[in-house]
Coordinates of C-alpha atoms in Angstrom, one line a residue:
M281 CA -16.5 8.8 -5.0
E282 CA -12.8 9.5 -5.8
T283 CA -10.0 11.7 -4.7
K284 CA -7.9 14.1 -6.7
A285 CA -4.8 13.4 -4.5
I286 CA -1.9 12.2 -6.7
Y287 CA 0.6 11.4 -3.9
H288 CA -0.6 8.2 -2.2
H289 CA 0.9 7.4 1.2
L290 CA 1.8 3.8 1.5
T291 CA 2.6 4.6 5.2
P292 CA -0.3 6.9 6.2
Q293 CA 0.5 10.4 7.4
T294 CA -1.9 10.0 10.4
Y295 CA 0.2 7.0 11.5
M296 CA 3.6 8.7 11.1
R297 CA 2.5 11.8 13.0
A298 CA 2.9 10.0 16.3
W299 CA 6.7 10.4 15.7
K300 CA 6.4 14.1 14.6
N301 CA 8.7 16.7 15.9
G302 CA 7.3 20.1 15.3
N303 CA 4.7 20.7 12.6
S304 CA 4.1 17.3 10.9
H305 CA 7.8 16.7 10.4
V306 CA 9.7 13.5 11.4
Y307 CA 13.4 12.6 11.3
V308 CA 14.1 10.1 8.5
V309 CA 17.3 8.1 8.4
E310 CA 18.2 6.6 5.1
K311 CA 18.2 2.8 4.9
G312 CA 21.6 1.3 5.6
T313 CA 22.9 4.3 7.5
D314 CA 23.2 5.2 11.2
G315 CA 22.9 8.9 11.3
V316 CA 20.4 11.1 13.2
G317 CA 18.2 11.7 10.2
D318 CA 17.0 14.5 8.1
R319 CA 13.9 16.5 9.0
K320 CA 11.1 15.6 6.5
S321 CA 7.5 16.5 6.1
T322 CA 5.1 13.5 6.4
K323 CA 3.3 15.0 3.4
K324 CA 6.0 13.8 1.1
F325 CA 7.5 10.7 2.7
G326 CA 6.4 7.1 2.6
G327 CA 4.4 7.4 -0.6
V328 CA 4.4 7.2 -4.4
D329 CA 2.5 9.2 -7.0
N330 CA -0.7 7.4 -8.1
Y331 CA 0.4 4.2 -6.4
H332 CA -3.2 3.0 -5.9
S333 CA -4.6 4.5 -9.0
L334 CA -5.8 2.7 -12.2
R335 CA -5.7 4.0 -15.7
V336 CA -6.2 2.7 -19.3
G337 CA -4.3 -0.4 -20.2
F338 CA -4.1 -1.7 -16.6
P339 CA -4.2 -5.5 -16.6
Y340 CA -6.7 -5.6 -13.7
H341 CA -9.8 -3.6 -14.2
T342 CA -13.6 -3.8 -13.9
K343 CA -16.3 -2.8 -16.3
D344 CA -16.9 0.4 -14.3
D345 CA -13.2 1.2 -14.6
T346 CA -13.1 0.9 -18.4
E347 CA -16.3 2.9 -18.7
K348 CA -14.5 5.7 -17.0
F349 CA -11.3 5.2 -19.0
F350 CA -13.2 5.5 -22.3
Y351 CA -15.7 8.2 -21.4
P352 CA -14.1 10.5 -24.0
L353 CA -15.3 8.0 -26.7
E354 CA -18.9 7.8 -25.6
K355 CA -20.1 9.7 -28.7
Y356 CA -17.8 7.7 -31.0
T357 CA -17.7 4.3 -32.7
V358 CA -14.4 2.5 -32.6
M359 CA -13.3 0.1 -35.3
K360 CA -10.2 -2.0 -35.8
D361 CA -9.6 -4.2 -38.8
D362 CA -13.0 -3.2 -40.1
E363 CA -14.8 -4.6 -37.0
V364 CA -16.4 -2.6 -34.3
I365 CA -14.9 -2.8 -30.8
K366 CA -18.1 -3.0 -28.9
S367 CA -17.1 -3.0 -25.3
T368 CA -14.8 -0.8 -23.2
I369 CA -13.3 -4.0 -21.7
E370 CA -12.1 -5.0 -25.2
M371 CA -10.9 -1.4 -25.9
N372 CA -8.8 -1.6 -22.8
K373 CA -7.2 -4.9 -24.0
Q374 CA -6.4 -3.4 -27.3
F375 CA -5.5 0.1 -26.3
Y376 CA -1.8 -0.7 -27.0
D377 CA -2.8 -0.6 -30.7
F378 CA -4.8 2.6 -30.4
D379 CA -3.0 4.2 -33.4
S380 CA -4.5 1.6 -35.7
W381 CA -8.1 2.3 -34.6
T382 CA -10.6 4.0 -36.8
I383 CA -12.7 6.4 -34.7
I384 CA -16.0 7.6 -36.2
H385 CA -18.2 10.4 -34.8
N386 CA -21.7 9.0 -34.2
D387 CA -23.6 12.1 -35.2
S388 CA -21.7 13.2 -38.4
K389 CA -20.4 9.7 -39.3
R390 CA -17.1 11.4 -39.9
V391 CA -13.8 9.6 -39.3
V392 CA -11.8 11.7 -36.9
D393 CA -8.6 13.3 -38.3
P394 CA -5.2 12.6 -36.7
H395 CA -5.2 15.7 -34.6
E396 CA -8.6 15.0 -33.1
K397 CA -7.6 11.3 -32.6
K398 CA -4.5 12.4 -30.6
T399 CA -6.7 14.8 -28.5
L400 CA -9.0 11.9 -27.6
K401 CA -6.0 9.7 -26.7
D402 CA -4.6 12.3 -24.5
A403 CA -7.9 12.8 -22.8
I404 CA -8.1 9.0 -22.1
L405 CA -4.6 8.9 -20.7
K406 CA -5.4 11.7 -18.3
I407 CA -8.1 9.7 -16.6
H408 CA -7.1 8.0 -13.3
V409 CA -9.5 5.9 -11.1
R410 CA -8.6 6.6 -7.5
D411 CA -11.4 5.0 -5.5
I412 CA -9.0 2.8 -3.4
E413 CA -7.5 5.8 -1.7
V414 CA -10.9 7.1 -0.8
G415 CA -12.0 3.7 0.6
W416 CA -8.8 3.3 2.6
S417 CA -9.2 6.8 4.2
R418 CA -12.9 6.3 4.9
L419 CA -12.7 2.8 6.4
Y420 CA -9.2 2.7 8.0
E421 CA -6.9 5.8 8.0
N422 CA -9.5 8.1 9.4
Y423 CA -9.9 5.9 12.5
W424 CA -6.3 5.4 13.3
N425 CA -6.0 8.3 15.8
S426 CA -8.9 6.9 17.7
I427 CA -7.3 3.4 17.8
N428 CA -4.0 4.8 19.0
E429 CA -5.5 7.1 21.6
T430 CA -7.9 4.4 23.0
I431 CA -5.2 1.8 23.4
S432 CA -2.7 4.3 24.8
N433 CA -5.2 5.5 27.4
K434 CA -6.0 2.0 28.4
V435 CA -2.3 1.2 28.9
L436 CA -1.7 4.3 30.9
A437 CA -4.6 3.6 33.2
N438 CA -3.3 0.1 33.9
V439 CA 0.5 0.5 33.9
S440 CA 1.0 -2.3 36.5
S441 CA -1.2 -4.8 34.8
Q442 CA -0.1 -7.9 33.0
A443 CA -3.2 -7.9 30.8
I444 CA -5.8 -5.3 29.8
Q445 CA -9.1 -5.2 28.0
A446 CA -8.5 -5.6 24.3
V447 CA -10.0 -2.3 23.2
K448 CA -10.2 -1.6 19.4
R449 CA -8.6 -5.0 18.8
D450 CA -10.3 -5.9 15.5
E451 CA -9.6 -2.4 14.2
L452 CA -5.9 -2.6 15.2
I453 CA -5.4 -5.9 13.5
K454 CA -7.2 -4.9 10.3
F455 CA -5.2 -1.7 10.1
M456 CA -1.9 -3.6 10.8
V457 CA -2.6 -6.3 8.2
S458 CA -3.7 -3.8 5.5
L459 CA -0.5 -1.8 6.2
E460 CA 1.7 -4.8 5.6
W461 CA 0.0 -5.4 2.3
R462 CA 0.0 -1.7 1.4
T463 CA 3.7 -0.9 1.8
K464 CA 6.8 -2.0 -0.1
P465 CA 8.4 -4.5 -0.5
Y466 CA 5.4 -6.8 -1.1
H467 CA 3.9 -8.9 1.6
P468 CA 6.2 -12.0 2.1
S469 CA 3.5 -14.5 0.9
L470 CA 2.7 -12.4 -2.1
Q471 CA 6.4 -11.9 -3.0
E472 CA 6.9 -15.7 -2.9
A473 CA 3.8 -16.2 -5.1
F474 CA 5.0 -13.6 -7.6
D475 CA 8.5 -15.1 -7.7
T476 CA 7.0 -18.5 -8.4
V477 CA 4.5 -17.6 -11.0
L478 CA 6.6 -15.0 -12.8
N479 CA 9.8 -17.0 -12.5
K480 CA 11.6 -17.1 -15.9
E481 CA 12.1 -20.9 -15.5
F482 CA 8.4 -21.4 -15.1
F483 CA 7.3 -19.5 -18.2
G484 CA 10.7 -19.3 -20.0
I485 CA 10.4 -15.5 -19.8
D486 CA 12.5 -13.1 -17.7
W487 CA 9.7 -10.8 -16.7
K488 CA 12.0 -8.5 -14.7
G489 CA 14.2 -8.2 -17.7
I490 CA 11.4 -6.9 -20.0
I491 CA 11.9 -3.2 -19.4
I492 CA 9.0 -1.0 -20.4
P493 CA 9.9 2.1 -22.3
E494 CA 9.3 5.2 -20.2
E495 CA 6.7 6.6 -22.6
E496 CA 4.7 3.4 -22.5
R497 CA 4.6 2.8 -18.7
L498 CA 1.3 2.9 -17.0
Y499 CA 3.0 4.7 -14.2
P500 CA 6.7 5.7 -13.8
F501 CA 7.3 3.2 -10.9
L502 CA 6.1 0.2 -13.1
E503 CA 9.5 -0.2 -14.9
N504 CA 9.2 -3.8 -16.1
M505 CA 6.6 -6.4 -16.9
Y506 CA 7.1 -8.1 -13.5
D507 CA 6.2 -4.9 -11.7
E508 CA 3.2 -4.3 -13.9
F509 CA 1.6 -7.7 -13.3
A510 CA 2.5 -7.8 -9.6
H511 CA 1.2 -4.4 -8.9
S512 CA -2.1 -5.0 -10.8
F513 CA -2.7 -8.0 -8.6
V514 CA -2.0 -6.0 -5.5
I515 CA -4.6 -3.4 -6.6
K516 CA -7.2 -6.2 -7.1
L517 CA -6.4 -7.6 -3.6
Y518 CA -6.8 -4.2 -2.0
R519 CA -10.2 -3.6 -3.6
Q520 CA -11.3 -6.9 -2.3
F521 CA -10.1 -6.0 1.2
L522 CA -12.1 -2.8 1.2
D523 CA -15.1 -4.9 0.3
E524 CA -14.4 -7.0 3.5
K525 CA -13.3 -10.1 1.5
G526 CA -10.3 -11.7 -0.2
T527 CA -6.8 -12.8 0.9
M528 CA -6.0 -9.8 3.0
M529 CA -9.2 -9.9 4.9
D530 CA -8.8 -13.6 5.4
E531 CA -5.4 -13.0 7.1
A532 CA -6.9 -10.3 9.3
I533 CA -9.8 -12.6 10.4
K534 CA -7.3 -15.5 11.1
I535 CA -5.3 -13.3 13.4
I536 CA -8.5 -11.9 15.1
N537 CA -9.8 -15.4 15.8
N538 CA -6.6 -17.3 16.6
F539 CA -3.7 -15.1 17.7
C540 CA -2.8 -13.3 20.9
I541 CA -1.8 -9.6 20.7
V542 CA 1.0 -8.6 23.1
L543 CA 1.6 -4.9 23.7
F544 CA 5.3 -4.1 24.2
L545 CA 6.0 -1.0 26.3
A546 CA 9.2 0.9 25.8
P547 CA 11.3 1.6 28.9
N548 CA 11.4 5.2 30.3
D549 CA 14.8 5.8 28.6
G550 CA 13.8 4.5 25.2
E551 CA 11.3 4.7 22.3
F552 CA 10.4 2.6 19.3
I553 CA 11.3 3.7 15.8
T554 CA 9.0 3.2 12.9
S555 CA 9.6 3.2 9.1
D556 CA 8.1 3.3 5.6
N557 CA 7.5 -0.4 6.1
P558 CA 6.5 -0.6 9.8
V559 CA 5.0 -4.1 10.0
C560 CA 8.0 -6.3 10.6
R561 CA 8.3 -10.1 10.4
F562 CA 11.5 -11.8 11.3
T563 CA 12.7 -15.2 12.4
N564 CA 13.9 -15.3 16.0
N565 CA 16.7 -17.4 17.5
G566 CA 14.2 -20.2 18.1
G567 CA 13.3 -20.5 14.4
A568 CA 9.8 -19.0 14.9
T569 CA 8.4 -16.1 13.0
E570 CA 7.8 -12.9 15.1
Y571 CA 5.6 -10.0 14.1
I572 CA 6.0 -6.5 15.5
F573 CA 4.2 -3.3 14.7
P574 CA 5.0 0.1 16.5
I575 CA 1.7 1.8 17.4
N576 CA 3.5 4.9 18.7
P577 CA 7.0 5.7 20.1
K578 CA 6.1 4.1 23.5
I579 CA 3.9 1.1 22.5
A580 CA 4.3 -1.6 19.9
C581 CA 2.3 -4.8 19.4
G582 CA 3.4 -8.3 18.7
V583 CA 1.4 -11.2 17.3
F584 CA 1.7 -14.7 18.9
R585 CA 0.1 -18.0 18.3
N586 CA -0.6 -18.9 21.9
G587 CA -2.5 -16.8 24.5
A588 CA -5.7 -15.0 25.1
I589 CA -7.7 -13.4 22.3
D590 CA -10.0 -11.4 24.5
K591 CA -7.2 -9.4 26.2
Y592 CA -4.0 -7.6 25.4
M593 CA -1.1 -9.1 27.2
I594 CA 1.4 -6.5 28.5
K595 CA 5.2 -6.9 28.4
K596 CA 7.5 -4.1 29.6
L597 CA 10.7 -4.3 27.6
T598 CA 14.2 -3.8 28.9
K599 CA 16.4 -1.4 27.0
D600 CA 18.3 -4.3 25.4
E601 CA 15.0 -5.8 24.3
L602 CA 13.9 -2.5 22.8
I603 CA 17.2 -2.2 21.0
H604 CA 16.7 -5.7 19.6
Y605 CA 13.3 -4.8 18.2
N606 CA 14.4 -1.4 16.9
N607 CA 17.2 -3.1 15.0
K608 CA 14.7 -5.5 13.4
L609 CA 12.5 -2.5 12.4
K610 CA 15.4 -0.7 11.1
E611 CA 16.5 -3.6 8.9
N612 CA 12.9 -4.0 7.7
C613 CA 12.5 -0.5 6.3
N614 CA 12.2 0.1 2.5
K615 CA 13.9 3.4 2.0
G616 CA 14.2 4.9 5.5
Y617 CA 13.3 4.6 9.2
I618 CA 11.8 7.3 11.4
M619 CA 12.9 8.6 14.8
R620 CA 11.0 11.2 16.9
E621 CA 14.2 12.8 18.2
Q622 CA 17.7 13.1 16.8
N623 CA 19.1 11.0 19.6
R624 CA 20.1 7.5 18.7
T625 CA 20.7 6.6 22.3
L626 CA 16.9 6.6 22.8
Y627 CA 16.5 3.9 20.2
F628 CA 19.7 2.0 19.9
G629 CA 21.6 2.6 23.2

């Protein structure tokens, strides 16, 4: 099952709507600025067209993918240099040289003319595989409102407690981890790996310097060879995650089994911001890595190495502590951060 949706939210609409003001609108402040933001619809913020789609020529693919890519050629035989290209996997590898292919209709044994060949190529290029967006919605996004509501209700029913039952804990952690890998820039561990493997000193090639001509890009946002290889690997990891395996799921399970979740409560005169990159890691004054994720304007969660794993610990923040975390969230955004109200005092004092 696949979706026809072209605009893929890296930060889900259902998550951003906790900050909505009016009918699915939020106030977005451009990165690096300190204004009160512009009113934007969540439908067209925090996403990229076809970000989790695959199409012909993609470095990462499966046999099922390539069968879909080359469905328009199912009644044809494809030849190159007088040899038959037998598999769709091989067709995908050699699609860059499509113009040199000889395409023969199986029924008439006729070689297609240039016009028909172009029609076939255009048909192949129009095919997008979008199963990742369907899997993400079915397994994670569709449950976020329930996670948020359940945790919020439990906190409200125990406002004086220092710890509460860890309701929806696994679901919260998996959503949070997947969101960090889903948004831009890349997950810190992944970025470090890409920079090592695709370092020009390692291969002698400046991958970021190899600009792909616009008409040859798999998608407009894949501007150079670094982007193309890196993004292809991210797509592979995300598919693995949706199958409950791989690097992303390993990270989620590690947090579930070993880390304490602390719920930070905003003071009465303050709220958390969020952004198009809402999972924030930073190094604190003690040299340790902190990890904060706003659940809604009044509750955020932190991940810590020491503490109970069967309860949520509760910490009521002072206004200064809230401002500290909001500044970190603000710095962590990719293109912009989100406020529920056009009142900076609520967020930054």
